[in-house]
Amino acid sequence: MEQLQAFWSSMPDPSGIVIHLGVTLAILVVGWTVSNLLGRWMRHIADRSPRIDPTIVPMVRSVTVWSVRIVVLLAVLARLGVQTASLVAMLGASALAIGLALQGTLQNFAAGIMLLVLRPVRAGEFVSIGSQGSGTVDEIGLFMTRFVQADGIQILLPNTLVWGSPITNYSRNKTRRLDMMLGVRYDDDLDAALATLQALVDRHEDILADPAPQVMVMEYRDSTIMVNIRVWALAAKYWDVYFDLHRRAPQALRQAGLRSPIPLREVQSIPAAAAGAKAAGA
């Protein structure tokens, strides 16, 4: 009887265990909730502040949220009686082994850091990544960069491909040059064509006056003189100017009395007698 009483007295208090587990669970839930709220708060502040580059927001948010969560998990394990010092040492050794096994993933992470530090691309810019494709940068993540093509299709590229490929950035500069080729017939008035096109680009509301618009003869083909229109426009207005010039330039030439160029071939008719004499002489 005395042994049974000693056994029950050595058992921990059930109510104390429940309270201990409840506090531990509360720490986990509150810490996880705080990490989510902190991530949302950071995104909200970045959206409202023009001084914060939206490119760095996703990565900074992820690092912050998971840093808080790791601290919460360590606090929960310490609350449960786990020796966190030995756990941290074990995690360090495991991280080394995992790092060796996941070299490609860590390379993507390092490439993401370089993309954020040097900023060859930023969120909202239209870029072309070598032979990988082109699109508007939507987000630079820890391991992947997300692009949206002009047709709305989403592309996800590992950061190493983005960092290791030639990057053509169409949005970084405020202005872009536009070149457009038009054909003029040899028997039409070339000076009139040049003057008509020059007047068109000079009065166009979206074409910049500096650098000055140019209309030049570029080359001579079999039946057409090729004229080049070279103008500058704001990067945001580039495609508007591109499509508008392709619509209005041929109309302006037709209104000036110039005809559309078509391939021409000169055909000579040889009389039958001349052809027969030529054949006999041969």
mmCIF file of C-alpha atoms in Angstrom:
data_model
loop_
_atom_site.group_PDB
_atom_site.id
_atom_site.type_symbol
_atom_site.label_atom_id
_atom_site.label_comp_id
_atom_site.label_asym_id
_atom_site.label_seq_id
_atom_site.Cartn_x
_atom_site.Cartn_y
_atom_site.Cartn_z
ATOM 1 C CA MET A 1 0.000 0.000 0.000
ATOM 2 C CA GLU A 2 2.817 2.391 0.857
ATOM 3 C CA GLN A 3 4.553 1.586 -2.448
ATOM 4 C CA LEU A 4 1.404 2.447 -4.398
ATOM 5 C CA GLN A 5 1.058 5.749 -2.633
ATOM 6 C CA ALA A 6 4.716 6.541 -3.373
ATOM 7 C CA PHE A 7 4.141 5.787 -7.065
ATOM 8 C CA TRP A 8 1.143 8.105 -7.306
ATOM 9 C CA SER A 9 2.981 10.821 -5.439
ATOM 10 C CA SER A 10 5.851 10.631 -7.947
ATOM 11 C CA MET A 11 3.487 11.222 -10.881
ATOM 12 C CA PRO A 12 3.273 14.867 -12.086
ATOM 13 C CA ASP A 13 0.104 16.814 -11.523
ATOM 14 C CA PRO A 14 -2.223 16.308 -14.569
ATOM 15 C CA SER A 15 -3.574 19.828 -14.288
ATOM 16 C CA GLY A 16 -0.045 21.201 -14.360
ATOM 17 C CA ILE A 17 0.710 19.216 -17.521
ATOM 18 C CA VAL A 18 -2.414 20.560 -19.217
ATOM 19 C CA ILE A 19 -1.548 24.129 -18.245
ATOM 20 C CA HIS A 20 2.037 23.666 -19.443
ATOM 21 C CA LEU A 21 0.908 22.267 -22.798
ATOM 22 C CA GLY A 22 -1.703 25.007 -23.109
ATOM 23 C CA VAL A 23 0.878 27.745 -22.562
ATOM 24 C CA THR A 24 3.226 26.078 -25.056
ATOM 25 C CA LEU A 25 0.482 25.832 -27.651
ATOM 26 C CA ALA A 26 -0.474 29.457 -27.039
ATOM 27 C CA ILE A 27 3.139 30.534 -27.612
ATOM 28 C CA LEU A 28 3.178 28.620 -30.901
ATOM 29 C CA VAL A 29 -0.146 30.016 -32.121
ATOM 30 C CA VAL A 30 0.584 33.597 -31.045
ATOM 31 C CA GLY A 31 4.100 33.518 -32.521
ATOM 32 C CA TRP A 32 2.862 32.093 -35.829
ATOM 33 C CA THR A 33 0.095 34.678 -35.976
ATOM 34 C CA VAL A 34 2.512 37.500 -35.202
ATOM 35 C CA SER A 35 4.830 36.349 -38.004
ATOM 36 C CA ASN A 36 1.927 36.397 -40.510
ATOM 37 C CA LEU A 37 0.766 39.819 -39.305
ATOM 38 C CA LEU A 38 4.314 41.152 -39.523
ATOM 39 C CA GLY A 39 4.600 39.924 -43.118
ATOM 40 C CA ARG A 40 1.292 41.564 -44.075
ATOM 41 C CA TRP A 41 2.295 44.779 -42.328
ATOM 42 C CA MET A 42 5.589 44.913 -44.232
ATOM 43 C CA ARG A 43 3.797 44.405 -47.574
ATOM 44 C CA HIS A 44 1.220 47.087 -46.657
ATOM 45 C CA ILE A 45 3.933 49.599 -45.752
ATOM 46 C CA ALA A 46 5.835 48.819 -48.974
ATOM 47 C CA ASP A 47 2.712 49.303 -51.088
ATOM 48 C CA ARG A 48 2.024 52.701 -49.552
ATOM 49 C CA SER A 49 5.588 54.051 -49.541
ATOM 50 C CA PRO A 50 7.079 55.226 -52.878
ATOM 51 C CA ARG A 51 10.576 55.068 -51.378
ATOM 52 C CA ILE A 52 10.581 51.281 -51.023
ATOM 53 C CA ASP A 53 11.495 49.294 -54.113
ATOM 54 C CA PRO A 54 8.780 46.637 -54.558
ATOM 55 C CA THR A 55 11.407 44.234 -55.919
ATOM 56 C CA ILE A 56 12.922 43.564 -52.489
ATOM 57 C CA VAL A 57 9.632 43.233 -50.604
ATOM 58 C CA PRO A 58 8.893 39.498 -51.222
ATOM 59 C CA MET A 59 12.346 38.316 -50.191
ATOM 60 C CA VAL A 60 12.619 40.597 -47.147
ATOM 61 C CA ARG A 61 9.115 39.550 -46.100
ATOM 62 C CA SER A 62 9.964 35.838 -46.372
ATOM 63 C CA VAL A 63 13.206 36.217 -44.413
ATOM 64 C CA THR A 64 11.489 38.217 -41.660
ATOM 65 C CA VAL A 65 8.511 35.863 -41.324
ATOM 66 C CA TRP A 66 10.631 32.730 -41.128
ATOM 67 C CA SER A 67 13.104 34.313 -38.724
ATOM 68 C CA VAL A 68 10.237 34.970 -36.298
ATOM 69 C CA ARG A 69 8.889 31.460 -36.797
ATOM 70 C CA ILE A 70 12.266 29.839 -36.094
ATOM 71 C CA VAL A 71 12.576 31.806 -32.855
ATOM 72 C CA VAL A 72 9.043 30.717 -31.885
ATOM 73 C CA LEU A 73 9.824 27.068 -32.615
ATOM 74 C CA LEU A 74 12.994 27.224 -30.500
ATOM 75 C CA ALA A 75 11.020 28.801 -27.651
ATOM 76 C CA VAL A 76 8.391 26.041 -27.888
ATOM 77 C CA LEU A 77 11.035 23.311 -27.856
ATOM 78 C CA ALA A 78 12.737 24.926 -24.857
ATOM 79 C CA ARG A 79 9.352 25.041 -23.119
ATOM 80 C CA LEU A 80 8.960 21.312 -23.707
ATOM 81 C CA GLY A 81 12.318 20.629 -22.123
ATOM 82 C CA VAL A 82 14.349 20.039 -25.268
ATOM 83 C CA GLN A 83 17.975 21.128 -24.990
ATOM 84 C CA THR A 84 18.033 23.818 -27.659
ATOM 85 C CA ALA A 85 21.821 24.251 -27.541
ATOM 86 C CA SER A 86 22.419 20.688 -28.675
ATOM 87 C CA LEU A 87 19.522 21.030 -31.097
ATOM 88 C CA VAL A 88 21.085 24.134 -32.677
ATOM 89 C CA ALA A 89 24.408 22.299 -33.023
ATOM 90 C CA MET A 90 22.654 19.341 -34.619
ATOM 91 C CA LEU A 91 20.748 21.646 -36.948
ATOM 92 C CA GLY A 92 24.018 23.324 -37.909
ATOM 93 C CA ALA A 93 25.566 20.006 -38.864
ATOM 94 C CA SER A 94 22.402 19.006 -40.701
ATOM 95 C CA ALA A 95 22.367 22.359 -42.512
ATOM 96 C CA LEU A 96 25.913 21.709 -43.753
ATOM 97 C CA ALA A 97 24.960 18.302 -45.102
ATOM 98 C CA ILE A 98 21.767 19.638 -46.647
ATOM 99 C CA GLY A 99 23.682 22.551 -48.153
ATOM 100 C CA LEU A 100 26.083 20.165 -49.883
ATOM 101 C CA ALA A 101 23.152 18.145 -51.205
ATOM 102 C CA LEU A 102 21.220 21.217 -52.363
ATOM 103 C CA GLN A 103 23.976 23.226 -54.017
ATOM 104 C CA GLY A 104 21.726 24.210 -56.920
ATOM 105 C CA THR A 105 19.045 25.518 -54.580
ATOM 106 C CA LEU A 106 21.594 27.534 -52.607
ATOM 107 C CA GLN A 107 22.948 28.913 -55.868
ATOM 108 C CA ASN A 108 19.437 30.139 -56.669
ATOM 109 C CA PHE A 109 19.304 31.806 -53.261
ATOM 110 C CA ALA A 110 22.695 33.482 -53.804
ATOM 111 C CA ALA A 111 21.624 34.583 -57.285
ATOM 112 C CA GLY A 112 18.457 36.066 -55.785
ATOM 113 C CA ILE A 113 20.557 38.071 -53.334
ATOM 114 C CA MET A 114 22.676 39.400 -56.204
ATOM 115 C CA LEU A 115 19.560 40.340 -58.167
ATOM 116 C CA LEU A 116 18.294 42.329 -55.200
ATOM 117 C CA VAL A 117 21.633 44.005 -54.471
ATOM 118 C CA LEU A 118 22.620 44.980 -58.033
ATOM 119 C CA ARG A 119 19.027 45.294 -59.342
ATOM 120 C CA PRO A 120 19.449 44.546 -63.041
ATOM 121 C CA VAL A 121 15.689 43.949 -63.030
ATOM 122 C CA ARG A 122 12.946 45.420 -60.894
ATOM 123 C CA ALA A 123 9.289 44.644 -60.375
ATOM 124 C CA GLY A 124 7.162 46.179 -63.119
ATOM 125 C CA GLU A 125 9.930 46.325 -65.746
ATOM 126 C CA PHE A 126 9.647 44.585 -69.115
ATOM 127 C CA VAL A 127 12.786 42.536 -69.770
ATOM 128 C CA SER A 128 14.118 39.791 -71.998
ATOM 129 C CA ILE A 129 16.193 37.045 -70.340
ATOM 130 C CA GLY A 130 18.488 35.671 -73.040
ATOM 131 C CA SER A 131 16.769 32.755 -74.774
ATOM 132 C CA GLN A 132 14.576 32.042 -71.745
ATOM 133 C CA GLY A 133 11.801 34.436 -72.741
ATOM 134 C CA SER A 134 10.557 37.931 -72.042
ATOM 135 C CA GLY A 135 7.909 39.501 -69.848
ATOM 136 C CA THR A 136 7.138 41.942 -67.067
ATOM 137 C CA VAL A 137 8.905 41.218 -63.763
ATOM 138 C CA ASP A 138 6.241 40.352 -61.205
ATOM 139 C CA GLU A 139 8.285 39.143 -58.234
ATOM 140 C CA ILE A 140 11.856 38.183 -57.319
ATOM 141 C CA GLY A 141 11.630 35.421 -54.707
ATOM 142 C CA LEU A 142 14.193 33.555 -52.637
ATOM 143 C CA PHE A 143 14.737 30.920 -55.325
ATOM 144 C CA MET A 144 12.552 31.818 -58.326
ATOM 145 C CA THR A 145 11.717 34.945 -60.334
ATOM 146 C CA ARG A 146 8.205 35.305 -61.714
ATOM 147 C CA PHE A 147 7.475 37.000 -65.053
ATOM 148 C CA VAL A 148 4.204 37.697 -66.851
ATOM 149 C CA GLN A 149 4.356 37.612 -70.655
ATOM 150 C CA ALA A 150 2.516 40.064 -72.869
ATOM 151 C CA ASP A 151 -0.143 37.396 -73.514
ATOM 152 C CA GLY A 152 -0.754 36.958 -69.776
ATOM 153 C CA ILE A 153 1.122 33.657 -69.403
ATOM 154 C CA GLN A 154 3.216 33.384 -66.236
ATOM 155 C CA ILE A 155 6.848 32.252 -66.385
ATOM 156 C CA LEU A 156 8.863 31.058 -63.379
ATOM 157 C CA LEU A 157 12.642 31.001 -63.828
ATOM 158 C CA PRO A 158 15.276 29.879 -61.304
ATOM 159 C CA ASN A 159 17.311 32.852 -60.138
ATOM 160 C CA THR A 160 20.513 31.294 -61.493
ATOM 161 C CA LEU A 161 19.083 31.386 -65.032
ATOM 162 C CA VAL A 162 18.101 35.026 -64.641
ATOM 163 C CA TRP A 163 21.438 36.050 -63.144
ATOM 164 C CA GLY A 164 23.489 33.970 -65.607
ATOM 165 C CA SER A 165 21.726 35.082 -68.797
ATOM 166 C CA PRO A 166 22.029 38.296 -70.824
ATOM 167 C CA ILE A 167 19.319 40.683 -69.617
ATOM 168 C CA THR A 168 17.744 43.185 -72.002
ATOM 169 C CA ASN A 169 15.803 45.771 -70.013
ATOM 170 C CA TYR A 170 13.276 47.688 -72.118
ATOM 171 C CA SER A 171 11.881 49.781 -69.253
ATOM 172 C CA ARG A 172 14.930 51.041 -67.354
ATOM 173 C CA ASN A 173 15.544 54.112 -69.540
ATOM 174 C CA LYS A 174 12.833 56.751 -69.766
ATOM 175 C CA THR A 175 13.005 57.030 -73.576
ATOM 176 C CA ARG A 176 13.321 54.574 -76.465
ATOM 177 C CA ARG A 177 14.123 54.949 -80.139
ATOM 178 C CA LEU A 178 11.709 53.674 -82.757
ATOM 179 C CA ASP A 179 12.716 52.835 -86.332
ATOM 180 C CA MET A 180 10.169 52.219 -89.066
ATOM 181 C CA MET A 181 10.851 51.353 -92.709
ATOM 182 C CA LEU A 182 8.590 52.418 -95.603
ATOM 183 C CA GLY A 183 8.880 51.867 -99.331
ATOM 184 C CA VAL A 184 8.555 54.533 -102.065
ATOM 185 C CA ARG A 185 8.325 53.796 -105.769
ATOM 186 C CA TYR A 186 11.150 54.908 -108.049
ATOM 187 C CA ASP A 187 8.767 56.834 -110.294
ATOM 188 C CA ASP A 188 7.151 58.705 -107.362
ATOM 189 C CA ASP A 189 8.349 62.009 -105.931
ATOM 190 C CA LEU A 190 10.885 61.027 -103.285
ATOM 191 C CA ASP A 191 11.213 64.572 -101.903
ATOM 192 C CA ALA A 192 7.438 64.784 -101.465
ATOM 193 C CA ALA A 193 7.442 61.470 -99.598
ATOM 194 C CA LEU A 194 10.212 62.639 -97.266
ATOM 195 C CA ALA A 195 8.468 65.957 -96.590
ATOM 196 C CA THR A 196 5.118 64.250 -95.919
ATOM 197 C CA LEU A 197 6.603 61.804 -93.422
ATOM 198 C CA GLN A 198 8.681 64.535 -91.755
ATOM 199 C CA ALA A 199 5.574 66.663 -91.263
ATOM 200 C CA LEU A 200 3.774 63.650 -89.776
ATOM 201 C CA VAL A 201 6.404 62.932 -87.129
ATOM 202 C CA ASP A 202 6.997 66.616 -86.356
ATOM 203 C CA ARG A 203 3.391 67.189 -85.344
ATOM 204 C CA HIS A 204 2.858 63.848 -83.584
ATOM 205 C CA GLU A 205 1.910 64.504 -79.963
ATOM 206 C CA ASP A 206 3.759 61.476 -78.472
ATOM 207 C CA ILE A 207 7.027 61.846 -80.399
ATOM 208 C CA LEU A 208 9.768 63.741 -78.570
ATOM 209 C CA ALA A 209 11.255 66.861 -80.129
ATOM 210 C CA ASP A 210 14.671 66.107 -78.606
ATOM 211 C CA PRO A 211 16.301 64.109 -80.114
ATOM 212 C CA ALA A 212 14.757 65.491 -83.271
ATOM 213 C CA PRO A 213 12.742 63.103 -85.470
ATOM 214 C CA GLN A 214 14.501 62.017 -88.676
ATOM 215 C CA VAL A 215 13.270 60.728 -92.047
ATOM 216 C CA MET A 216 16.080 59.305 -94.189
ATOM 217 C CA VAL A 217 16.650 57.255 -97.322
ATOM 218 C CA MET A 218 18.254 54.004 -96.159
ATOM 219 C CA GLU A 219 18.638 51.689 -99.183
ATOM 220 C CA TYR A 220 17.629 50.968 -102.776
ATOM 221 C CA ARG A 221 15.933 47.714 -103.624
ATOM 222 C CA ASP A 222 14.776 46.228 -106.931
ATOM 223 C CA SER A 223 11.634 48.320 -107.269
ATOM 224 C CA THR A 224 11.485 50.321 -104.045
ATOM 225 C CA ILE A 225 13.385 53.078 -102.271
ATOM 226 C CA MET A 226 13.406 52.279 -98.546
ATOM 227 C CA VAL A 227 12.826 55.275 -96.261
ATOM 228 C CA ASN A 228 13.525 55.059 -92.526
ATOM 229 C CA ILE A 229 11.531 56.984 -89.893
ATOM 230 C CA ARG A 230 13.627 57.361 -86.737
ATOM 231 C CA VAL A 231 11.948 58.936 -83.707
ATOM 232 C CA TRP A 232 12.218 58.912 -79.910
ATOM 233 C CA ALA A 233 9.354 58.416 -77.471
ATOM 234 C CA LEU A 234 8.817 57.808 -73.775
ATOM 235 C CA ALA A 235 9.224 54.138 -72.887
ATOM 236 C CA ALA A 236 5.651 54.065 -71.582
ATOM 237 C CA LYS A 237 4.389 55.440 -74.931
ATOM 238 C CA TYR A 238 6.622 53.350 -77.213
ATOM 239 C CA TRP A 239 4.017 50.850 -78.394
ATOM 240 C CA ASP A 240 1.359 53.538 -78.792
ATOM 241 C CA VAL A 241 3.679 55.450 -81.132
ATOM 242 C CA TYR A 242 4.712 52.221 -82.907
ATOM 243 C CA PHE A 243 1.178 51.162 -83.807
ATOM 244 C CA ASP A 244 0.017 54.706 -84.569
ATOM 245 C CA LEU A 245 2.854 55.356 -87.033
ATOM 246 C CA HIS A 246 2.237 52.061 -88.798
ATOM 247 C CA ARG A 247 -1.360 53.151 -89.293
ATOM 248 C CA ARG A 248 -0.879 56.812 -90.199
ATOM 249 C CA ALA A 249 2.323 56.809 -92.274
ATOM 250 C CA PRO A 250 0.904 54.831 -95.261
ATOM 251 C CA GLN A 251 -2.270 56.926 -95.097
ATOM 252 C CA ALA A 252 -0.241 60.148 -95.247
ATOM 253 C CA LEU A 253 1.653 58.944 -98.319
ATOM 254 C CA ARG A 254 -1.549 57.977 -100.129
ATOM 255 C CA GLN A 255 -3.136 61.337 -99.295
ATOM 256 C CA ALA A 256 -0.059 63.027 -100.826
ATOM 257 C CA GLY A 257 -0.728 61.186 -104.091
ATOM 258 C CA LEU A 258 1.978 58.530 -103.680
ATOM 259 C CA ARG A 259 1.257 54.934 -104.570
ATOM 260 C CA SER A 260 2.007 51.856 -102.501
ATOM 261 C CA PRO A 261 5.148 50.090 -103.753
ATOM 262 C CA ILE A 262 4.658 46.733 -105.447
ATOM 263 C CA PRO A 263 7.246 44.415 -107.044
ATOM 264 C CA LEU A 264 7.775 45.370 -110.690
ATOM 265 C CA ARG A 265 9.369 43.371 -113.487
ATOM 266 C CA GLU A 266 10.196 44.706 -116.975
ATOM 267 C CA VAL A 267 9.163 42.339 -119.769
ATOM 268 C CA GLN A 268 10.364 42.931 -123.368
ATOM 269 C CA SER A 269 8.581 41.482 -126.412
ATOM 270 C CA ILE A 270 10.886 40.372 -129.251
ATOM 271 C CA PRO A 271 9.287 40.204 -132.758
ATOM 272 C CA ALA A 272 9.161 36.743 -134.299
ATOM 273 C CA ALA A 273 11.301 37.731 -137.329
ATOM 274 C CA ALA A 274 14.024 39.159 -135.137
ATOM 275 C CA ALA A 275 13.902 36.112 -132.954
ATOM 276 C CA GLY A 276 14.206 33.795 -135.992
ATOM 277 C CA ALA A 277 17.160 35.738 -137.450
ATOM 278 C CA LYS A 278 18.872 35.670 -134.142
ATOM 279 C CA ALA A 279 18.380 31.910 -133.899
ATOM 280 C CA ALA A 280 19.697 31.389 -137.478
ATOM 281 C CA GLY A 281 22.752 33.472 -136.829
ATOM 282 C CA ALA A 282 23.475 31.392 -133.753
#
